[in-house]
Every structure is written in C-alpha cells, then in structure tokens.
C-alpha cells in the first residue's frame, strides 16, 4: 500500500509539472495598488484642450479726390467774381486682428495602436447651451508615455491633431458696418 501511494504521488507530481502554466498574463495583468493607465484599443483618455492662436493685418489707404470749379465775370464798371468748390476725400485705415482661445475637456477613445506603439484617439462631444448645440471633436495620434497617471493628456501633445469646435456664431456685422459697406467704403 505504501508503494502504491508513493507511486501515485510521484505520478501526480510528474504529470502536474508537465501541464503547469503561468498565472501571469501581461495582456490581462492589472495592479491592485495603482490606477490603470490607458494603453490599448478601447481605453478612454481625457484630452485637456488648451489652444491659443492669433493673427493681425493692417491695411492703410489714402484716397483724396477733389473737384474745384471757379469762374469770373467782369464788366467795365464793376467786377463780379464767383467760385464753386467741391471736395471729396477719404483717409482710411483698416486693421484686422483675430485672437482665438479654446479651453475644454473631452474624453475620447483609443481606436487604434500602430506598429510603433502610438495610439490613435478619436471622440466627439455635443453640448446644449441655451438651446444652441455646440460640438467638440478631437482626432490624432499620441505616445502612451504622454498620458499622465489620471489618464489625461494635453492637446499640445497630440500629433496630426484635428480639433474642431463648432456652434452658434453671433458675429453678424453691425448696422454702421453694413451701411458703409453698402456705400463702398
């Protein structure tokens, strides 16, 4: 009986070692003490949009036109003089300055991982403010090491970034601007 138990125990050990596999899998491993950082397709990343842009142009023109009409009439005893003048002038300066600043947050998904390990982000968000719809969309490529421990990334770290903000635009020209444009100024 002792030999049979020893034989049975030995065979279990031999067969148990031959079929043993590791319990650790790099693809599914999740640490118990740290938050998971997004690094695979399907994970979400929050993009902190901090974009600024500015441009300026200056156009000066001086258009001075004048028309003068004069006349003189004289007789032997008295002299009468008359003149008529008409002047038209325009001296204009046109300055155009544009400044843009966009600050927002949007959570997007990782939709692709290329052979170099870069991650492709894509996502959009719809916001309704006072009955007007506004949309923010973000697309681009990032490197996983630029994602911080809170799964945030700055928009300035996105390569081939396509950041779009659309919504209600209230930049209609005022009355005087339209009036002078109608006059040709």
Coordinates of C-alpha atoms in Angstrom, one line a residue:
X1 CA 0.0 0.0 0.0
X2 CA 2.9 2.3 0.8
X3 CA 4.4 1.6 -2.6
X4 CA 1.1 2.3 -4.3
X5 CA 0.7 5.7 -2.5
X6 CA 4.3 6.7 -3.3
X7 CA 3.8 5.7 -7.0
X8 CA 0.5 7.6 -7.1
X9 CA 2.1 10.7 -5.5
X10 CA 5.1 10.6 -7.9
X11 CA 2.9 10.3 -11.0
X12 CA 0.8 13.3 -9.8
X13 CA 3.9 15.4 -9.3
X14 CA 5.3 14.4 -12.7
X15 CA 2.1 15.0 -14.6
X16 CA 1.3 18.2 -12.7
X17 CA 4.7 19.8 -13.6
X18 CA 4.3 18.9 -17.3
X19 CA 1.0 20.7 -17.6
X20 CA 1.6 23.7 -15.4
X21 CA 1.1 27.2 -16.9
X22 CA 1.9 30.6 -15.6
X23 CA -0.9 32.5 -13.8
X24 CA 0.6 35.9 -15.0
X25 CA -0.5 37.3 -18.3
X26 CA 1.0 40.6 -19.5
X27 CA -2.2 41.4 -21.5
X28 CA -4.6 41.0 -18.7
X29 CA -2.5 42.0 -15.7
X30 CA -4.0 44.7 -13.5
X31 CA -2.1 46.0 -10.5
X32 CA -4.0 46.1 -7.2
X33 CA -2.3 49.3 -6.0
X34 CA -2.3 51.7 -9.0
X35 CA -4.9 53.0 -11.4
X36 CA -4.8 51.5 -14.8
X37 CA -3.3 53.8 -17.5
X38 CA -4.9 53.7 -20.9
X39 CA -2.7 51.9 -23.4
X40 CA -4.9 49.7 -25.5
X41 CA -7.7 49.9 -28.0
X42 CA -11.0 50.6 -26.3
X43 CA -9.5 52.5 -23.3
X44 CA -10.5 56.1 -22.7
X45 CA -8.3 59.2 -22.3
X46 CA -9.3 62.7 -21.3
X47 CA -7.9 65.4 -23.6
X48 CA -7.3 68.8 -21.9
X49 CA -7.7 71.2 -24.8
X50 CA -5.5 74.3 -24.3
X51 CA -5.2 76.0 -27.7
X52 CA -4.4 79.7 -28.5
X53 CA -3.9 81.4 -31.8
X54 CA -3.6 85.0 -33.0
X55 CA -3.2 86.9 -36.3
X56 CA -3.1 90.5 -37.3
X57 CA -3.3 92.5 -40.5
X58 CA -3.1 96.2 -41.2
X59 CA -4.2 98.0 -44.4
X60 CA -3.9 101.7 -44.8
X61 CA -5.2 103.7 -47.8
X62 CA -5.4 107.3 -48.6
X63 CA -7.8 108.3 -51.3
X64 CA -8.2 112.0 -51.7
X65 CA -10.2 113.3 -54.6
X66 CA -11.2 116.8 -55.2
X67 CA -13.1 118.8 -57.8
X68 CA -12.8 122.6 -58.0
X69 CA -14.9 124.8 -60.3
X70 CA -14.2 128.5 -60.5
X71 CA -15.4 131.4 -62.6
X72 CA -15.0 135.1 -63.1
X73 CA -17.3 137.6 -64.7
X74 CA -16.4 141.2 -65.2
X75 CA -17.9 144.3 -66.9
X76 CA -16.4 147.8 -67.5
X77 CA -17.8 149.3 -64.3
X78 CA -17.9 146.6 -61.9
X79 CA -16.4 143.2 -61.4
X80 CA -18.2 140.2 -60.1
X81 CA -16.4 137.1 -59.0
X82 CA -17.8 133.7 -58.1
X83 CA -16.4 130.4 -57.3
X84 CA -17.7 126.9 -56.6
X85 CA -15.7 124.2 -54.9
X86 CA -16.4 120.6 -54.2
X87 CA -14.0 118.4 -52.3
X88 CA -14.3 114.7 -51.6
X89 CA -11.8 112.8 -49.5
X90 CA -11.3 109.5 -47.7
X91 CA -8.5 108.7 -45.5
X92 CA -8.9 105.2 -44.1
X93 CA -7.1 102.7 -42.0
X94 CA -8.3 99.1 -41.8
X95 CA -6.9 96.9 -39.1
X96 CA -8.0 93.3 -38.6
X97 CA -7.0 91.3 -35.5
X98 CA -8.1 87.8 -34.7
X99 CA -7.4 86.0 -31.5
X100 CA -8.6 82.6 -30.6
X101 CA -8.5 80.7 -27.4
X102 CA -10.1 77.3 -26.7
X103 CA -10.1 75.6 -23.3
X104 CA -12.1 72.4 -22.9
X105 CA -12.0 68.8 -21.7
X106 CA -13.3 65.9 -23.7
X107 CA -12.9 62.2 -23.1
X108 CA -12.1 60.2 -26.2
X109 CA -11.4 56.6 -27.0
X110 CA -8.3 54.8 -28.3
X111 CA -9.3 53.3 -31.6
X112 CA -6.0 52.1 -33.0
X113 CA -2.5 51.1 -32.0
X114 CA 0.2 51.2 -34.7
X115 CA 3.3 49.1 -35.1
X116 CA 5.4 51.8 -33.3
X117 CA 3.2 51.7 -30.3
X118 CA 1.5 55.1 -30.9
X119 CA -2.2 55.4 -30.1
X120 CA -4.9 56.9 -32.3
X121 CA -7.5 58.9 -30.4
X122 CA -11.0 59.9 -31.6
X123 CA -14.1 61.3 -30.0
X124 CA -16.7 64.0 -30.0
X125 CA -19.0 65.7 -27.6
X126 CA -22.3 67.6 -28.0
X127 CA -23.1 70.3 -25.6
X128 CA -26.5 72.1 -25.4
X129 CA -26.2 75.7 -24.1
X130 CA -29.4 77.9 -24.0
X131 CA -31.0 75.8 -26.7
X132 CA -27.9 76.0 -29.0
X133 CA -25.9 73.0 -29.9
X134 CA -22.1 73.1 -29.7
X135 CA -19.8 70.3 -30.8
X136 CA -16.2 69.5 -29.9
X137 CA -14.3 66.7 -31.7
X138 CA -10.8 65.5 -31.3
X139 CA -8.7 63.2 -33.5
X140 CA -5.0 62.5 -33.6
X141 CA -2.0 60.3 -32.5
X142 CA -0.3 60.2 -29.1
X143 CA 2.5 58.4 -27.5
X144 CA 1.5 56.3 -24.4
X145 CA 4.2 57.9 -22.2
X146 CA 2.5 61.3 -22.6
X147 CA -0.6 60.0 -20.7
X148 CA -0.4 61.1 -17.1
X149 CA -1.4 59.0 -14.1
X150 CA -5.0 60.3 -14.2
X151 CA -5.4 59.3 -17.9
X152 CA -5.2 62.9 -19.1
X153 CA -3.2 64.3 -22.0
X154 CA -2.7 67.9 -23.2
X155 CA -3.9 68.7 -26.7
X156 CA -0.4 70.1 -27.5
X157 CA 0.9 66.5 -27.2
X158 CA -1.3 65.2 -30.0
X159 CA 0.4 64.8 -33.4
X160 CA -1.7 65.3 -36.5
X161 CA -4.3 66.9 -34.2
X162 CA -7.7 67.6 -35.7
X163 CA -9.5 69.7 -33.0
X164 CA -12.8 71.2 -34.1
X165 CA -15.2 73.4 -32.2
X166 CA -18.5 74.4 -33.9
X167 CA -21.6 76.0 -32.7
X168 CA -23.7 79.2 -32.7
X169 CA -21.9 82.1 -34.3
X170 CA -23.1 85.6 -33.3
X171 CA -20.5 87.6 -35.3
X172 CA -23.0 89.5 -37.6
X173 CA -21.8 92.9 -38.7
X174 CA -23.4 95.9 -37.1
X175 CA -25.6 98.5 -38.7
X176 CA -22.8 101.0 -39.5
X177 CA -20.5 98.4 -40.8
X178 CA -23.2 97.2 -43.2
X179 CA -24.1 100.8 -44.2
X180 CA -20.6 101.8 -45.0
X181 CA -20.0 98.6 -46.9
X182 CA -23.1 99.4 -48.9
X183 CA -21.7 102.8 -49.7
X184 CA -18.4 101.2 -50.9
X185 CA -16.2 102.1 -48.0

